[in-house]
Short mmCIF file of C-alpha atoms and ligand atoms in Angstrom, two decimals:
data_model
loop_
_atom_site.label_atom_id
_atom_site.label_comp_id
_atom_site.label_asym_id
_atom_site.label_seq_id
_atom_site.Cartn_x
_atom_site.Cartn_y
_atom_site.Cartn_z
CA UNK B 1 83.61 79.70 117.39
CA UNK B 2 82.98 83.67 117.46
CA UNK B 3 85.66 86.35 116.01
CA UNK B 4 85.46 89.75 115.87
CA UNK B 5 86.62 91.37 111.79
CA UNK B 6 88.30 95.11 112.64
CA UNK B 7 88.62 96.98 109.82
CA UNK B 8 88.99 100.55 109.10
CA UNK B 9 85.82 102.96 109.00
CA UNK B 10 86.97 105.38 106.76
CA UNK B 11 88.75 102.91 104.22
CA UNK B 12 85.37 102.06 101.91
CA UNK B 13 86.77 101.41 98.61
CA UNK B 14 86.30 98.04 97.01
CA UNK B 15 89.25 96.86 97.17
CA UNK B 16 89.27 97.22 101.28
CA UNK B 17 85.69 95.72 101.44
CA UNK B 18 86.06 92.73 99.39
CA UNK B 19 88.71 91.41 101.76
CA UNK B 20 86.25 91.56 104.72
CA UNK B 21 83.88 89.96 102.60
CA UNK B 22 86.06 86.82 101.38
CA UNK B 23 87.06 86.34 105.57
CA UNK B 24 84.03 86.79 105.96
CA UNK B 25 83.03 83.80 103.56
CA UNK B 26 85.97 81.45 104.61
CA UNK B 27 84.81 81.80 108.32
CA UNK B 28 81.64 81.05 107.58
CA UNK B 29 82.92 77.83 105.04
CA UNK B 30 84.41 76.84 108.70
CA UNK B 31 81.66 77.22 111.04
CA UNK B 32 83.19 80.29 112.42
CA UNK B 33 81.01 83.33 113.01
CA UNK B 34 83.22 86.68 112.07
CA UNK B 35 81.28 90.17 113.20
CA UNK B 36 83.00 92.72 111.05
CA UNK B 37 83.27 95.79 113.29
CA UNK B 38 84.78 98.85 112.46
CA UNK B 39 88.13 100.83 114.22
CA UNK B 40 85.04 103.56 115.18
CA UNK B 41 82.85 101.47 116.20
CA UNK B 42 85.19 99.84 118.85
CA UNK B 43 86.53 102.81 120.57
CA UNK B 44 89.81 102.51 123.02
CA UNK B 45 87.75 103.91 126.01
CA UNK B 46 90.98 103.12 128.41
CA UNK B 47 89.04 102.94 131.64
CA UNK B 48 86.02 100.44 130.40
CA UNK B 49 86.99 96.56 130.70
CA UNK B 50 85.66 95.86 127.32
CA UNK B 51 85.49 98.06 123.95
CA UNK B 52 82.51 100.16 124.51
CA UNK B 53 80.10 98.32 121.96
CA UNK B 54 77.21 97.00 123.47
CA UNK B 55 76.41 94.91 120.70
CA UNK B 56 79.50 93.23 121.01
CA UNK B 57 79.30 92.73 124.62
CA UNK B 58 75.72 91.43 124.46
CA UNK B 59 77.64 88.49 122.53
CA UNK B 60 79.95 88.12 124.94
CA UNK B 61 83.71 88.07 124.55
CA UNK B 62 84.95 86.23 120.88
CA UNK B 63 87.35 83.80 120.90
CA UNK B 64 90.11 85.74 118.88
CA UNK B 65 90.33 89.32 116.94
CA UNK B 66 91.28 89.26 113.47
CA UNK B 67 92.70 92.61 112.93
CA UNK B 68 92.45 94.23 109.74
CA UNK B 69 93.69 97.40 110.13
CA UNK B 70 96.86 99.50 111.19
CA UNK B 71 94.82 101.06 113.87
CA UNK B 72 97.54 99.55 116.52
CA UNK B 73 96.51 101.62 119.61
CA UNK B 74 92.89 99.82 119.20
CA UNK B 75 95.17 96.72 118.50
CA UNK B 76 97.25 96.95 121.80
CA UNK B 77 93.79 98.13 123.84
CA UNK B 78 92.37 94.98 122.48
CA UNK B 79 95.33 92.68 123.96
CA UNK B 80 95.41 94.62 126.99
CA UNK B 81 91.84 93.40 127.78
CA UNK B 82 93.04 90.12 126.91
CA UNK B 83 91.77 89.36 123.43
CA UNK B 84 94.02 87.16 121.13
CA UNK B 85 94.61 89.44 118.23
CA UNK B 86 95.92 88.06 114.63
CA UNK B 87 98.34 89.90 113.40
CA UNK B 88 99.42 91.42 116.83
CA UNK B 89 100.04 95.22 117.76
CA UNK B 90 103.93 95.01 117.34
CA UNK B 91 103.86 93.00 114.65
CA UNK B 92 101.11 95.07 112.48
CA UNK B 93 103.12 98.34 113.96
CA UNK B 94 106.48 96.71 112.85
CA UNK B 95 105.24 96.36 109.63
CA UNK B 96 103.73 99.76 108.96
CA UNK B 97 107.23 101.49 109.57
CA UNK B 98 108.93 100.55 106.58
CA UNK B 99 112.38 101.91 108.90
CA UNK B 100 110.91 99.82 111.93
CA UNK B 101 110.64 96.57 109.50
CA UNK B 102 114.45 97.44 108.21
CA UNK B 103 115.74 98.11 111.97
CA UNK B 104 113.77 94.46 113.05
CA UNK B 105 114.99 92.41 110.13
CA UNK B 106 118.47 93.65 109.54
CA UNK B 107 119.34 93.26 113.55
CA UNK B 108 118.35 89.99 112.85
CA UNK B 109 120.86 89.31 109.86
CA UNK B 110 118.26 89.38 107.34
CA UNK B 111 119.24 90.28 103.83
CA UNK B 112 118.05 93.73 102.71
CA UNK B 113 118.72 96.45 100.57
CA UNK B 114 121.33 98.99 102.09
CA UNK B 115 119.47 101.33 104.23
CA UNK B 116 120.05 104.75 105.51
CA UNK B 117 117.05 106.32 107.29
CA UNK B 118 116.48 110.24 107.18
CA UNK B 119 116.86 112.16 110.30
CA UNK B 120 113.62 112.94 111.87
CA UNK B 121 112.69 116.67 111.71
CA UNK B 122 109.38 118.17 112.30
CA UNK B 123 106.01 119.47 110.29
CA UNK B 124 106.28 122.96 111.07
CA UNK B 125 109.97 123.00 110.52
CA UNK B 126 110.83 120.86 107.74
CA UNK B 127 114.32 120.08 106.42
CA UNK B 128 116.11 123.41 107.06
CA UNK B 129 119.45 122.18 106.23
CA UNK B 130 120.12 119.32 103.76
CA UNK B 131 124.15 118.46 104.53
CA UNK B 132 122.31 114.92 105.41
CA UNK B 133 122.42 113.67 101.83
CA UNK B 134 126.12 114.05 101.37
CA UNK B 135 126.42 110.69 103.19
CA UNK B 136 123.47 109.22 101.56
CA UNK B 137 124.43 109.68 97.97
CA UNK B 138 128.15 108.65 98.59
CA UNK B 139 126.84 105.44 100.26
CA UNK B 140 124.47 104.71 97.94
CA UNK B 141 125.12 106.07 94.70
CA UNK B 142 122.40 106.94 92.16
CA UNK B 143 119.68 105.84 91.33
CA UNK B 144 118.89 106.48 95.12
CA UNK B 145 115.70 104.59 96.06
CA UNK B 146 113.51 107.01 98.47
CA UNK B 147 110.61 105.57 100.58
CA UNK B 148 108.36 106.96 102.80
CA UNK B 149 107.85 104.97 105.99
CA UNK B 150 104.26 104.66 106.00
CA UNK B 151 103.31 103.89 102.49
CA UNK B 152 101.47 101.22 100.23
CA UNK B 153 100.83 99.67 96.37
CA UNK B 154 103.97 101.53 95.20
CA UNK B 155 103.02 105.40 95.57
CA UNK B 156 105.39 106.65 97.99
CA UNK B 157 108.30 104.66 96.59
CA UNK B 158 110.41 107.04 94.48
CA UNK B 159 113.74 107.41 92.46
CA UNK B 160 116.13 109.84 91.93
CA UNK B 161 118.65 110.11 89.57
CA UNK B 162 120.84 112.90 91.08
CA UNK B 163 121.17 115.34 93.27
CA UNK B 164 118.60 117.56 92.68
CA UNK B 165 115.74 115.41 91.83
CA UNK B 166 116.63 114.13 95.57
CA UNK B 167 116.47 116.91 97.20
CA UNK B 168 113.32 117.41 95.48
CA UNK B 169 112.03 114.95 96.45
CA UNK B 170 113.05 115.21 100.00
CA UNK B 171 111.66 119.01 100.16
CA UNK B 172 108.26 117.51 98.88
CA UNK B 173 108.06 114.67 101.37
CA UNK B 174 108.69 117.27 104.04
CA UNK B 175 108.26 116.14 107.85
CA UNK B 176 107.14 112.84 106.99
CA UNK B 177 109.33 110.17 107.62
CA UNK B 178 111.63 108.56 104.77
CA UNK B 179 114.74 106.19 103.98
CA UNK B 180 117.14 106.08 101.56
CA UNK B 181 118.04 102.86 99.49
CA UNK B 182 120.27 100.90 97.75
CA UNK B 183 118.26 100.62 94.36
CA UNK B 184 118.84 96.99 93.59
CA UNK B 185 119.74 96.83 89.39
CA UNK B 186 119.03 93.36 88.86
CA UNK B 187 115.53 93.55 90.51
CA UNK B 188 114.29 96.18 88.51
CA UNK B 189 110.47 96.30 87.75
CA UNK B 190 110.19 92.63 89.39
CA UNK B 191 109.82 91.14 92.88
CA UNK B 192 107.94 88.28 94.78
CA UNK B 193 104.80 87.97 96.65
CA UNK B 194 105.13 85.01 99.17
CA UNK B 195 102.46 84.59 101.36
CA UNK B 196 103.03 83.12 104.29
CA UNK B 197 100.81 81.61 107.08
CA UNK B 198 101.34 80.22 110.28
CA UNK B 199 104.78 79.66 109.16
CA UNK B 200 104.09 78.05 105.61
CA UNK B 201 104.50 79.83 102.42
CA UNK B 202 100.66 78.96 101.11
CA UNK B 203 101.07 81.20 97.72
CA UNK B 204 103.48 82.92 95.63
CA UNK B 205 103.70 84.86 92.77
CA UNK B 206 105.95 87.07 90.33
CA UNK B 207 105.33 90.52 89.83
CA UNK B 208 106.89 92.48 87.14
CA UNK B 209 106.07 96.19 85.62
CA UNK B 210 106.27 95.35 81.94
CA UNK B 211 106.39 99.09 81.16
CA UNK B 212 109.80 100.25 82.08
CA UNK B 213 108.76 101.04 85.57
CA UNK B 214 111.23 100.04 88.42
CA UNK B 215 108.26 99.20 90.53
CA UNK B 216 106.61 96.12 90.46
CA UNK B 217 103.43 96.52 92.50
CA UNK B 218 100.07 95.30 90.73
CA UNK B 219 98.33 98.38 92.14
CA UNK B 220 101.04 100.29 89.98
CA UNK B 221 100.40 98.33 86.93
CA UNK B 222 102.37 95.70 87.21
CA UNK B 223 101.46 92.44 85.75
CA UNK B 224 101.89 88.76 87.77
CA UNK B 225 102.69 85.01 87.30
CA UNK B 226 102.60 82.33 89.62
CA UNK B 227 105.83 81.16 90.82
CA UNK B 228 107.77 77.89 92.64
CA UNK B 229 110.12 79.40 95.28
CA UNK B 230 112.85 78.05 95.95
CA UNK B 231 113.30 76.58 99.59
CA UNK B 232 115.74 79.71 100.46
CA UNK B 233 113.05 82.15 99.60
CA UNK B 234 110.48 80.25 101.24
CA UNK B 235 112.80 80.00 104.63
CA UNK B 236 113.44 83.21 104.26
CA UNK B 237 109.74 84.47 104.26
CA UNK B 238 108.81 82.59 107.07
CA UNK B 239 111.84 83.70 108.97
CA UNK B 240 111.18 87.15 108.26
CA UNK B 241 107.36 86.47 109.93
CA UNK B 242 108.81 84.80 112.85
CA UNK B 243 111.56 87.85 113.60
CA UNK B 244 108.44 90.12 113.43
CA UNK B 245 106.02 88.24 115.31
CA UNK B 246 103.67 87.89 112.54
CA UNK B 247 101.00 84.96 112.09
CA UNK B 248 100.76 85.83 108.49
CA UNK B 249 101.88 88.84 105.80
CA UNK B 250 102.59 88.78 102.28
CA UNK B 251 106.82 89.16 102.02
CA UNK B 252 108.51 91.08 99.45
CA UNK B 253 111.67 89.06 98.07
CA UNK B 254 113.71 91.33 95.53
CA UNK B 255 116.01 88.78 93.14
CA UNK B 256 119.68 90.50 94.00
CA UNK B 257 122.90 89.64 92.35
CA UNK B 258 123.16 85.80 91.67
CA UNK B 259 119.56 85.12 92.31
CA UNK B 260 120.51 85.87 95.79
CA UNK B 261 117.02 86.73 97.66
CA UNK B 262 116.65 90.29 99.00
CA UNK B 263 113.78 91.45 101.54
CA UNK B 264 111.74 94.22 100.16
CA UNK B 265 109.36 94.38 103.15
CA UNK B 266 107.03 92.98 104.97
CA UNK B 267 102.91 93.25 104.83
CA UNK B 268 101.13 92.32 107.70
CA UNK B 269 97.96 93.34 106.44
CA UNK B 270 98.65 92.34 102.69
CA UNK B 271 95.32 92.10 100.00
CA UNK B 272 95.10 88.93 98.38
CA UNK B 273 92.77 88.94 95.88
CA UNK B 274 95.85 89.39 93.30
CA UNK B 275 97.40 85.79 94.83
CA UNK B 276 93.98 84.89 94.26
CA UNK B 277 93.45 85.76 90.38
CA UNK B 278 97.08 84.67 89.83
CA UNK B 279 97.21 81.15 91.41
CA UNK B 280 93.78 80.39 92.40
CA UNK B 281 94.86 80.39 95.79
CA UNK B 282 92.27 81.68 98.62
CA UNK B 283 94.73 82.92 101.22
CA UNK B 284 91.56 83.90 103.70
CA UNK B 285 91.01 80.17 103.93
CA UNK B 286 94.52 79.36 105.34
CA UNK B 287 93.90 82.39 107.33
CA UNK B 288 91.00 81.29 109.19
CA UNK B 289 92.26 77.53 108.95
CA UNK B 290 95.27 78.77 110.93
CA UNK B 291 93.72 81.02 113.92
CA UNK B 292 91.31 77.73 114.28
CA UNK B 293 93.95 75.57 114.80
CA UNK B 294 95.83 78.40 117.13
CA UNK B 295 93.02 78.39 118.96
CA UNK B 296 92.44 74.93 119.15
CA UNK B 297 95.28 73.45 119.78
CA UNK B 298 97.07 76.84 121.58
N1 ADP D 301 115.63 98.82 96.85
C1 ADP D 301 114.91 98.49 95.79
N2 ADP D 301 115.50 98.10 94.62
C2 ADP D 301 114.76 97.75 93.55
N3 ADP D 301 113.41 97.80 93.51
C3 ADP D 301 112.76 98.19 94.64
C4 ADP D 301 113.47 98.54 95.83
N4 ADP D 301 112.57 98.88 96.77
C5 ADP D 301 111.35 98.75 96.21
N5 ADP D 301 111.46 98.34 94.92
C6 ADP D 301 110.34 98.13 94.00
O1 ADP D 301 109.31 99.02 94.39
C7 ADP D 301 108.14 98.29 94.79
C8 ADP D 301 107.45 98.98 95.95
O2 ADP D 301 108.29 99.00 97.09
P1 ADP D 301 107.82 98.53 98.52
O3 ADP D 301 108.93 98.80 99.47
O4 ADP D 301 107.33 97.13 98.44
O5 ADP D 301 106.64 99.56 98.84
P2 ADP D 301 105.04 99.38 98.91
O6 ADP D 301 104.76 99.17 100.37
O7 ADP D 301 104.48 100.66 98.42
O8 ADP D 301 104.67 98.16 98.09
C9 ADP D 301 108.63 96.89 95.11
O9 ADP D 301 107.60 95.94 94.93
C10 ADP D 301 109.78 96.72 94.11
O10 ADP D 301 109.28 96.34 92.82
MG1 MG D 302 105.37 96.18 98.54
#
């Protein structure tokens, strides 16, 4: 069995490279030959039948794509030409848009913080007029959580306390879209990582800040313990995956008011070396285990 490994070109820290490298490995453990190519290397060339890399070609056409990257146009080009593609196009794109992710999951009835997305403006405009946040800081009273859509490992999540240091922090974010939140108390500085594959939670953990800091991520500091979820935050994981069309991601459960579990988001694309050091847990393996059996069995 032959996959192709699409990652980002112009991502080349560590952190992004070890990840090829361990699905790398856990193919290989399986017999499975993954070429790691890069988003660059596989142009969207709209009017060739395959991606224009002759090396690729000379191989002929793999048996699935494992996508690792948020390079979705590439993603849906791929499909288009038939490919199967792990995590699909919508489902990586979903995932990306922290507002898309809240629209998806909350239509569905899932559990989230109170959300109130800010209007769209645009770069060479800016927010002109800010009579928007009236409504937001009624609604959600302070601390007001602010998030830009596209964000990761905790630095574009923000806080503000009042007025001002929103509208700070709105003015800084400029055109780029952001939400406003419900900042949930009894969450603060902890959340869970449940990693789910092919509809089975295969590894969780606890993450916590331990310095005061209301955000959790490990990237951010935080610190992390393994943890037993219960079977309401593992059926809510999966179900979350499932509403999104997602094969596998790493789910953000906030604990809100009576333990009562509280999507964060979702990660389509979501590192596991953490999982790893924290449970011992190699989620590439169920990764690859997975898209064999997919593939196998259909
Ligand atoms: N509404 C919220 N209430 C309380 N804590 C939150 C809330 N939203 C996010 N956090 C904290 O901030 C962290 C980062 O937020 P998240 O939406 O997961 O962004 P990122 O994609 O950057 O990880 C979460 O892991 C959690 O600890
Ligand atoms: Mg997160």
């Amino acid at each position: 069995m032959k996959g192709w490994l699409i990652t980002n070109a112009f991502l080349h820290t560590h952190k992004f490279s070890e990840i090829s490298l361990w699905l790398i490995e856990a193919a290989k453990k399986l017999s499975v030959e993954l070429i790691a190519k890069t988003n660059a290397e596989v142009l969207v060339q709209l009017d060739s039948d395959f991606p224009n890399d002759k090396r690729l070609n000379q191989n002929g056409k793999p048996d699935f794509v494992l996508f690792w990257d948020k390079d979705v146009r590439l993603a849906s080009f791929l499909e288009m030409k038939g490919h199967l593609v792990f995590n699909s196009s919508r489902g990586i794109a979903v995932c990306d848009d922290k507002s898309l992710t809240h629209l998806y999951l909350q239509g569905a009835g899932i559990k989230m913080p109170h959300t109130i997305l800010a209007p769209m403006t645009f770069s060479n405009i800016g927010y002109n007029n800010l009579e928007f946040l009236a409504p937001v800081e009624k609604e959600l009273s302070y601390p007001v959580i602010i998030k830009e859509c596209f964000g990761s490992f905790g630095q574009q999540v923000y806080m503000a306390d009042n007025r001002q240091e929103l509208e700070d922090r709105v003015l800084s974010i400029g055109a780029r879209p952001m939400l406003f939140q419900e900042f949930i108390q009894s969450s603060k500085g902890k959340d869970l990582r449940l990693q789910v594959v092919g509809n089975q939670v295969v590894a969780a953990m606890c993450r916590y800040s331990g310095n005061g800091d209301f955000k959790a991520n490990i990237t951010n500091g935080g610190k992390m313990r393994p943890y037993e979820p219960s079977q309401k935050q593992m059926d809510l994981a999966v179900q979350c995956c499932k509403i999104l069309g997602l094969d596998f991601a790493g789910v953000d459960i906030l604990f809100g008011e009576n333990q009562e579990p509280v999507v964060c988001e979702v990660n389509s694309n979501a590192h596991f070396k953490n999982i790893y050091d924290c449970t011992g847990i190699n989620v590439a393996d169920s990764i690859i285990e997975y898209i064999i059996k997919r593939i196998c069995i259909g």
